[in-house]
PDB file of C-alpha atoms in Angstrom:
ATOM      1  CA  UNK A   1     221.495  77.063 212.074  1.00 68.00           C
ATOM      2  CA  UNK A   2     224.034  78.309 209.595  1.00 64.00           C
ATOM      3  CA  UNK A   3     226.330  80.852 211.054  1.00 91.00           C
ATOM      4  CA  UNK A   4     228.135  83.487 209.079  1.00 95.00           C
ATOM      5  CA  UNK A   5     230.625  85.308 211.250  1.00 96.00           C
ATOM      6  CA  UNK A   6     232.270  88.585 210.368  1.00 96.00           C
ATOM      7  CA  UNK A   7     235.298  89.156 212.522  1.00 89.00           C
ATOM      8  CA  UNK A   8     234.719  92.831 213.327  1.00 90.00           C
ATOM      9  CA  UNK A   9     231.519  94.794 213.945  1.00 92.00           C
ATOM     10  CA  UNK A  10     233.232  98.194 213.792  1.00 95.00           C
ATOM     11  CA  UNK A  11     236.517  99.216 212.229  1.00 96.00           C
ATOM     12  CA  UNK A  12     238.216 102.585 211.882  1.00 97.00           C
ATOM     13  CA  UNK A  13     241.096 102.790 209.422  1.00 97.00           C
ATOM     14  CA  UNK A  14     243.217 105.538 207.952  1.00 97.00           C
ATOM     15  CA  UNK A  15     243.272 106.539 204.308  1.00 98.00           C
ATOM     16  CA  UNK A  16     245.816 104.485 202.379  1.00 97.00           C
ATOM     17  CA  UNK A  17     245.826 101.539 204.785  1.00 97.00           C
ATOM     18  CA  UNK A  18     245.369  97.993 203.536  1.00 97.00           C
ATOM     19  CA  UNK A  19     242.251  96.606 205.185  1.00 97.00           C
ATOM     20  CA  UNK A  20     241.159  92.998 205.588  1.00 97.00           C
ATOM     21  CA  UNK A  21     237.561  92.059 206.313  1.00 97.00           C
ATOM     22  CA  UNK A  22     237.108  88.443 207.279  1.00 96.00           C
ATOM     23  CA  UNK A  23     234.072  86.226 206.900  1.00 97.00           C
ATOM     24  CA  UNK A  24     233.692  82.625 208.028  1.00 97.00           C
ATOM     25  CA  UNK A  25     230.736  80.267 207.531  1.00 96.00           C
ATOM     26  CA  UNK A  26     230.248  76.924 209.240  1.00 94.00           C
ATOM     27  CA  UNK A  27     227.941  75.014 206.868  1.00 87.00           C
ATOM     28  CA  UNK A  28     230.180  73.972 204.001  1.00 89.00           C
ATOM     29  CA  UNK A  29     228.561  76.365 201.522  1.00 90.00           C
ATOM     30  CA  UNK A  30     230.217  76.694 198.141  1.00 90.00           C
ATOM     31  CA  UNK A  31     228.873  80.174 197.458  1.00 92.00           C
ATOM     32  CA  UNK A  32     229.974  83.278 199.331  1.00 95.00           C
ATOM     33  CA  UNK A  33     229.342  86.949 198.650  1.00 95.00           C
ATOM     34  CA  UNK A  34     230.487  90.406 199.712  1.00 97.00           C
ATOM     35  CA  UNK A  35     228.078  93.329 199.507  1.00 96.00           C
ATOM     36  CA  UNK A  36     228.353  96.895 200.644  1.00 96.00           C
ATOM     37  CA  UNK A  37     225.324  98.714 201.982  1.00 95.00           C
ATOM     38  CA  UNK A  38     224.861 102.475 201.766  1.00 93.00           C
ATOM     39  CA  UNK A  39     221.754 104.498 202.684  1.00 88.00           C
ATOM     40  CA  UNK A  40     219.385 104.801 199.751  1.00 84.00           C
ATOM     41  CA  UNK A  41     221.497 102.535 197.552  1.00 88.00           C
ATOM     42  CA  UNK A  42     220.521  99.150 198.938  1.00 89.00           C
ATOM     43  CA  UNK A  43     223.079  96.361 198.708  1.00 93.00           C
ATOM     44  CA  UNK A  44     225.633  96.342 195.945  1.00 94.00           C
ATOM     45  CA  UNK A  45     227.647  93.259 195.081  1.00 93.00           C
ATOM     46  CA  UNK A  46     231.410  93.652 195.282  1.00 96.00           C
ATOM     47  CA  UNK A  47     232.702  90.116 194.672  1.00 96.00           C
ATOM     48  CA  UNK A  48     231.456  86.580 194.959  1.00 94.00           C
ATOM     49  CA  UNK A  49     232.938  83.113 194.969  1.00 94.00           C
ATOM     50  CA  UNK A  50     231.380  79.809 194.044  1.00 91.00           C
ATOM     51  CA  UNK A  51     234.282  77.582 195.029  1.00 90.00           C
ATOM     52  CA  UNK A  52     237.667  77.612 196.711  1.00 91.00           C
ATOM     53  CA  UNK A  53     240.117  79.834 194.860  1.00 87.00           C
ATOM     54  CA  UNK A  54     237.361  80.922 192.479  1.00 89.00           C
ATOM     55  CA  UNK A  55     236.186  84.519 192.427  1.00 93.00           C
ATOM     56  CA  UNK A  56     234.018  86.683 190.236  1.00 93.00           C
ATOM     57  CA  UNK A  57     233.627  90.434 190.097  1.00 94.00           C
ATOM     58  CA  UNK A  58     230.319  91.870 191.112  1.00 93.00           C
ATOM     59  CA  UNK A  59     228.905  95.248 190.200  1.00 92.00           C
ATOM     60  CA  UNK A  60     231.404  97.454 192.065  1.00 96.00           C
ATOM     61  CA  UNK A  61     234.763  95.641 192.358  1.00 96.00           C
ATOM     62  CA  UNK A  62     237.009  98.678 191.890  1.00 96.00           C
ATOM     63  CA  UNK A  63     239.313  99.226 194.836  1.00 96.00           C
ATOM     64  CA  UNK A  64     238.649  95.774 196.277  1.00 97.00           C
ATOM     65  CA  UNK A  65     240.027  92.282 195.974  1.00 97.00           C
ATOM     66  CA  UNK A  66     239.116  88.977 197.617  1.00 97.00           C
ATOM     67  CA  UNK A  67     240.709  85.775 198.765  1.00 96.00           C
ATOM     68  CA  UNK A  68     239.225  82.342 199.219  1.00 96.00           C
ATOM     69  CA  UNK A  69     241.899  79.870 200.215  1.00 94.00           C
ATOM     70  CA  UNK A  70     239.556  77.670 202.249  1.00 94.00           C
ATOM     71  CA  UNK A  71     235.923  76.862 201.652  1.00 94.00           C
ATOM     72  CA  UNK A  72     234.721  78.373 204.908  1.00 95.00           C
ATOM     73  CA  UNK A  73     236.569  81.675 204.681  1.00 96.00           C
ATOM     74  CA  UNK A  74     236.073  84.565 202.256  1.00 97.00           C
ATOM     75  CA  UNK A  75     238.143  87.689 202.820  1.00 97.00           C
ATOM     76  CA  UNK A  76     237.555  91.136 201.372  1.00 98.00           C
ATOM     77  CA  UNK A  77     240.632  93.301 200.914  1.00 98.00           C
ATOM     78  CA  UNK A  78     240.729  97.045 200.466  1.00 97.00           C
ATOM     79  CA  UNK A  79     244.108  97.559 198.839  1.00 94.00           C
ATOM     80  CA  UNK A  80     244.398 101.230 199.786  1.00 97.00           C
ATOM     81  CA  UNK A  81     241.453 102.432 201.803  1.00 97.00           C
ATOM     82  CA  UNK A  82     239.764 105.651 200.791  1.00 97.00           C
ATOM     83  CA  UNK A  83     237.076 107.729 202.480  1.00 97.00           C
ATOM     84  CA  UNK A  84     234.516 106.740 199.845  1.00 97.00           C
ATOM     85  CA  UNK A  85     234.852 103.153 201.054  1.00 98.00           C
ATOM     86  CA  UNK A  86     233.304 104.089 204.383  1.00 98.00           C
ATOM     87  CA  UNK A  87     230.299 101.809 204.467  1.00 97.00           C
ATOM     88  CA  UNK A  88     228.590  98.772 205.973  1.00 96.00           C
ATOM     89  CA  UNK A  89     230.027  95.567 204.540  1.00 97.00           C
ATOM     90  CA  UNK A  90     227.905  92.426 204.551  1.00 96.00           C
ATOM     91  CA  UNK A  91     229.083  88.893 203.917  1.00 96.00           C
ATOM     92  CA  UNK A  92     226.659  86.157 202.889  1.00 95.00           C
ATOM     93  CA  UNK A  93     226.815  82.489 202.053  1.00 94.00           C
ATOM     94  CA  UNK A  94     224.457  79.967 200.503  1.00 90.00           C
ATOM     95  CA  UNK A  95     224.231  76.382 199.355  1.00 86.00           C
ATOM     96  CA  UNK A  96     221.966  77.385 196.487  1.00 83.00           C
ATOM     97  CA  UNK A  97     221.546  81.152 196.293  1.00 81.00           C
ATOM     98  CA  UNK A  98     218.852  81.283 193.633  1.00 81.00           C
ATOM     99  CA  UNK A  99     216.606  78.764 195.362  1.00 80.00           C
ATOM    100  CA  UNK A 100     217.395  79.033 199.058  1.00 85.00           C
ATOM    101  CA  UNK A 101     218.604  82.605 199.412  1.00 88.00           C
ATOM    102  CA  UNK A 102     221.413  83.915 201.563  1.00 92.00           C
ATOM    103  CA  UNK A 103     222.486  83.701 205.159  1.00 93.00           C
ATOM    104  CA  UNK A 104     224.082  86.984 206.140  1.00 95.00           C
ATOM    105  CA  UNK A 105     226.634  87.899 208.736  1.00 95.00           C
ATOM    106  CA  UNK A 106     226.011  90.777 211.130  1.00 94.00           C
ATOM    107  CA  UNK A 107     228.036  93.201 209.073  1.00 95.00           C
ATOM    108  CA  UNK A 108     231.178  95.255 209.535  1.00 96.00           C
ATOM    109  CA  UNK A 109     230.815  99.004 209.709  1.00 95.00           C
ATOM    110  CA  UNK A 110     234.017 100.428 208.306  1.00 97.00           C
ATOM    111  CA  UNK A 111     234.973 104.064 208.713  1.00 98.00           C
ATOM    112  CA  UNK A 112     237.953 105.382 206.759  1.00 98.00           C
ATOM    113  CA  UNK A 113     239.349 108.646 208.089  1.00 97.00           C
TER     114      UNK A 113
ATOM    115  CA  UNK B   1     219.889  90.826 183.671  1.00 75.00           C
ATOM    116  CA  UNK B   2     217.527  91.525 186.524  1.00 83.00           C
ATOM    117  CA  UNK B   3     216.523  94.532 188.594  1.00 89.00           C
ATOM    118  CA  UNK B   4     214.285  95.398 191.525  1.00 93.00           C
ATOM    119  CA  UNK B   5     212.358  98.551 192.343  1.00 95.00           C
ATOM    120  CA  UNK B   6     210.951  99.143 195.784  1.00 95.00           C
ATOM    121  CA  UNK B   7     208.327 101.858 195.775  1.00 93.00           C
ATOM    122  CA  UNK B   8     208.633 104.105 198.790  1.00 92.00           C
ATOM    123  CA  UNK B   9     211.846 104.375 200.756  1.00 93.00           C
ATOM    124  CA  UNK B  10     209.860 105.052 203.938  1.00 96.00           C
ATOM    125  CA  UNK B  11     206.499 103.638 205.000  1.00 97.00           C
ATOM    126  CA  UNK B  12     204.766 104.547 208.246  1.00 97.00           C
ATOM    127  CA  UNK B  13     201.803 102.671 209.702  1.00 97.00           C
ATOM    128  CA  UNK B  14     199.997 102.594 213.003  1.00 97.00           C
ATOM    129  CA  UNK B  15     200.211  99.574 215.244  1.00 97.00           C
ATOM    130  CA  UNK B  16     197.511  97.107 214.186  1.00 97.00           C
ATOM    131  CA  UNK B  17     197.211  98.512 210.669  1.00 97.00           C
ATOM    132  CA  UNK B  18     197.914  96.690 207.427  1.00 97.00           C
ATOM    133  CA  UNK B  19     201.511  96.675 206.226  1.00 98.00           C
ATOM    134  CA  UNK B  20     202.070  96.846 202.467  1.00 98.00           C
ATOM    135  CA  UNK B  21     205.587  97.134 201.060  1.00 98.00           C
ATOM    136  CA  UNK B  22     205.822  97.249 197.296  1.00 98.00           C
ATOM    137  CA  UNK B  23     208.331  95.497 195.075  1.00 97.00           C
ATOM    138  CA  UNK B  24     208.453  95.287 191.282  1.00 96.00           C
ATOM    139  CA  UNK B  25     211.056  93.329 189.391  1.00 94.00           C
ATOM    140  CA  UNK B  26     212.441  93.059 185.918  1.00 91.00           C
ATOM    141  CA  UNK B  27     213.769  89.759 184.628  1.00 84.00           C
ATOM    142  CA  UNK B  28     214.239  88.153 181.233  1.00 78.00           C
ATOM    143  CA  UNK B  29     213.599  84.677 182.616  1.00 81.00           C
ATOM    144  CA  UNK B  30     211.402  83.345 185.448  1.00 80.00           C
ATOM    145  CA  UNK B  31     212.798  84.869 188.618  1.00 86.00           C
ATOM    146  CA  UNK B  32     213.290  83.721 192.165  1.00 91.00           C
ATOM    147  CA  UNK B  33     212.131  86.396 194.580  1.00 94.00           C
ATOM    148  CA  UNK B  34     212.984  87.117 198.182  1.00 95.00           C
ATOM    149  CA  UNK B  35     212.174  89.486 201.005  1.00 97.00           C
ATOM    150  CA  UNK B  36     214.731  90.139 203.723  1.00 97.00           C
ATOM    151  CA  UNK B  37     214.436  92.138 206.937  1.00 97.00           C
ATOM    152  CA  UNK B  38     217.209  94.071 208.649  1.00 95.00           C
ATOM    153  CA  UNK B  39     216.893  95.200 212.246  1.00 93.00           C
ATOM    154  CA  UNK B  40     219.171  98.018 213.443  1.00 87.00           C
ATOM    155  CA  UNK B  41     222.853  97.113 213.555  1.00 82.00           C
ATOM    156  CA  UNK B  42     222.233  93.611 212.272  1.00 86.00           C
ATOM    157  CA  UNK B  43     222.651  91.697 209.051  1.00 89.00           C
ATOM    158  CA  UNK B  44     219.757  90.735 206.807  1.00 94.00           C
ATOM    159  CA  UNK B  45     217.440  87.856 207.661  1.00 94.00           C
ATOM    160  CA  UNK B  46     215.370  85.952 205.119  1.00 94.00           C
ATOM    161  CA  UNK B  47     211.633  86.600 205.600  1.00 96.00           C
ATOM    162  CA  UNK B  48     210.220  84.570 202.713  1.00 95.00           C
ATOM    163  CA  UNK B  49     210.904  83.442 199.173  1.00 93.00           C
ATOM    164  CA  UNK B  50     209.145  82.507 195.963  1.00 93.00           C
ATOM    165  CA  UNK B  51     210.765  79.915 193.731  1.00 88.00           C
ATOM    166  CA  UNK B  52     208.074  77.895 191.970  1.00 84.00           C
ATOM    167  CA  UNK B  53     204.602  76.628 192.741  1.00 85.00           C
ATOM    168  CA  UNK B  54     202.104  78.500 194.878  1.00 87.00           C
ATOM    169  CA  UNK B  55     202.203  82.203 194.177  1.00 89.00           C
ATOM    170  CA  UNK B  56     201.177  83.220 197.697  1.00 95.00           C
ATOM    171  CA  UNK B  57     204.029  82.524 200.056  1.00 95.00           C
ATOM    172  CA  UNK B  58     204.066  82.812 203.804  1.00 95.00           C
ATOM    173  CA  UNK B  59     207.069  83.744 205.850  1.00 94.00           C
ATOM    174  CA  UNK B  60     208.123  84.360 209.382  1.00 93.00           C
ATOM    175  CA  UNK B  61     206.527  86.841 211.768  1.00 92.00           C
ATOM    176  CA  UNK B  62     203.152  86.749 209.958  1.00 95.00           C
ATOM    177  CA  UNK B  63     204.377  88.220 206.685  1.00 97.00           C
ATOM    178  CA  UNK B  64     203.309  86.984 203.276  1.00 97.00           C
ATOM    179  CA  UNK B  65     203.878  87.976 199.672  1.00 97.00           C
ATOM    180  CA  UNK B  66     202.180  87.216 196.377  1.00 95.00           C
ATOM    181  CA  UNK B  67     204.005  86.692 193.110  1.00 94.00           C
ATOM    182  CA  UNK B  68     202.048  88.300 190.278  1.00 94.00           C
ATOM    183  CA  UNK B  69     203.726  87.581 186.978  1.00 91.00           C
ATOM    184  CA  UNK B  70     201.365  89.779 184.957  1.00 91.00           C
ATOM    185  CA  UNK B  71     202.221  92.764 187.152  1.00 93.00           C
ATOM    186  CA  UNK B  72     205.894  91.769 187.706  1.00 93.00           C
ATOM    187  CA  UNK B  73     205.282  92.372 191.390  1.00 95.00           C
ATOM    188  CA  UNK B  74     206.073  90.690 194.687  1.00 96.00           C
ATOM    189  CA  UNK B  75     204.518  92.912 197.351  1.00 97.00           C
ATOM    190  CA  UNK B  76     204.984  92.133 201.039  1.00 98.00           C
ATOM    191  CA  UNK B  77     202.014  92.315 203.396  1.00 98.00           C
ATOM    192  CA  UNK B  78     201.106  91.759 207.011  1.00 97.00           C
ATOM    193  CA  UNK B  79     197.525  92.148 208.231  1.00 97.00           C
ATOM    194  CA  UNK B  80     198.354  93.797 211.541  1.00 97.00           C
ATOM    195  CA  UNK B  81     201.562  95.690 212.264  1.00 97.00           C
ATOM    196  CA  UNK B  82     203.413  95.242 215.516  1.00 96.00           C
ATOM    197  CA  UNK B  83     205.946  97.604 217.026  1.00 96.00           C
ATOM    198  CA  UNK B  84     208.601  94.920 216.608  1.00 95.00           C
ATOM    199  CA  UNK B  85     208.110  95.025 212.806  1.00 96.00           C
ATOM    200  CA  UNK B  86     209.930  98.351 212.616  1.00 96.00           C
ATOM    201  CA  UNK B  87     212.961  97.617 210.443  1.00 97.00           C
ATOM    202  CA  UNK B  88     214.324  97.972 206.940  1.00 96.00           C
ATOM    203  CA  UNK B  89     212.997  95.569 204.330  1.00 97.00           C
ATOM    204  CA  UNK B  90     214.724  94.524 201.131  1.00 96.00           C
ATOM    205  CA  UNK B  91     213.276  92.822 198.090  1.00 96.00           C
ATOM    206  CA  UNK B  92     215.687  90.751 195.997  1.00 94.00           C
ATOM    207  CA  UNK B  93     215.613  88.828 192.720  1.00 92.00           C
ATOM    208  CA  UNK B  94     217.816  85.963 191.577  1.00 88.00           C
ATOM    209  CA  UNK B  95     218.131  83.938 188.430  1.00 79.00           C
ATOM    210  CA  UNK B  96     219.204  80.317 188.382  1.00 70.00           C
ATOM    211  CA  UNK B  97     222.339  81.253 186.490  1.00 66.00           C
ATOM    212  CA  UNK B  98     225.623  83.010 187.242  1.00 58.00           C
ATOM    213  CA  UNK B  99     225.946  81.518 190.729  1.00 65.00           C
ATOM    214  CA  UNK B 100     222.398  82.663 191.506  1.00 72.00           C
ATOM    215  CA  UNK B 101     223.586  85.987 192.851  1.00 82.00           C
ATOM    216  CA  UNK B 102     220.833  88.283 194.048  1.00 88.00           C
ATOM    217  CA  UNK B 103     220.093  91.832 193.017  1.00 90.00           C
ATOM    218  CA  UNK B 104     218.594  93.891 195.815  1.00 92.00           C
ATOM    219  CA  UNK B 105     216.240  96.830 195.897  1.00 93.00           C
ATOM    220  CA  UNK B 106     217.146 100.039 197.679  1.00 93.00           C
ATOM    221  CA  UNK B 107     215.175  99.078 200.768  1.00 94.00           C
ATOM    222  CA  UNK B 108     212.069 100.357 202.536  1.00 96.00           C
ATOM    223  CA  UNK B 109     212.189 101.544 206.125  1.00 96.00           C
ATOM    224  CA  UNK B 110     209.039 100.623 208.009  1.00 97.00           C
ATOM    225  CA  UNK B 111     208.047 102.770 210.988  1.00 97.00           C
ATOM    226  CA  UNK B 112     205.265 101.577 213.309  1.00 97.00           C
ATOM    227  CA  UNK B 113     203.529 104.250 215.367  1.00 96.00           C
ATOM    228  CA  UNK B 114     201.887 103.390 218.686  1.00 94.00           C
TER     229      UNK B 114
END
């Protein structure tokens, strides 16, 4: 089975800190995605990547950046964390997203205080 | 562009009763449609998908969904609810363009009463 591993399940950070959320997949997928999940708002796409060093903005990229230096790793960076970035962050990968769908990681619940 | 509307943020059924979770989509081209399930404190897991072909698709845990183009719907059903079905369910739509990224609905929380 494909595994998508998010390095932290729970994180607590202070306002203004630079925060790194790491995601690693083990099935050589080209496509990787970062979503945030908030109650009543479903999943909203932050950034995605369809190849190494390639990245595209999603629907809510403000305040975030990403890095994809290796195919298996896709990092989400909060440049200066704010309280409104407190959320559940979900990473996903796929060989063919439109046809196969996503494999998700377990999520990182980030609290910014 | 595509969008998804899930009707009902909370659905409650009794154990053994029919489960019906509603999903309507909007898409300018033929869509690919998915249902995912999320158990507490976990990521999402793919339940089933419609790409092409048969409009009635079966998934894991006894769930199925029917693609109805005329109604732009992809409702999720299960004949008999089990306590273990209690979870949040998300409908999603993708197009075979723009990296195939999915747009998700707001989710429906299913409660199963004993």
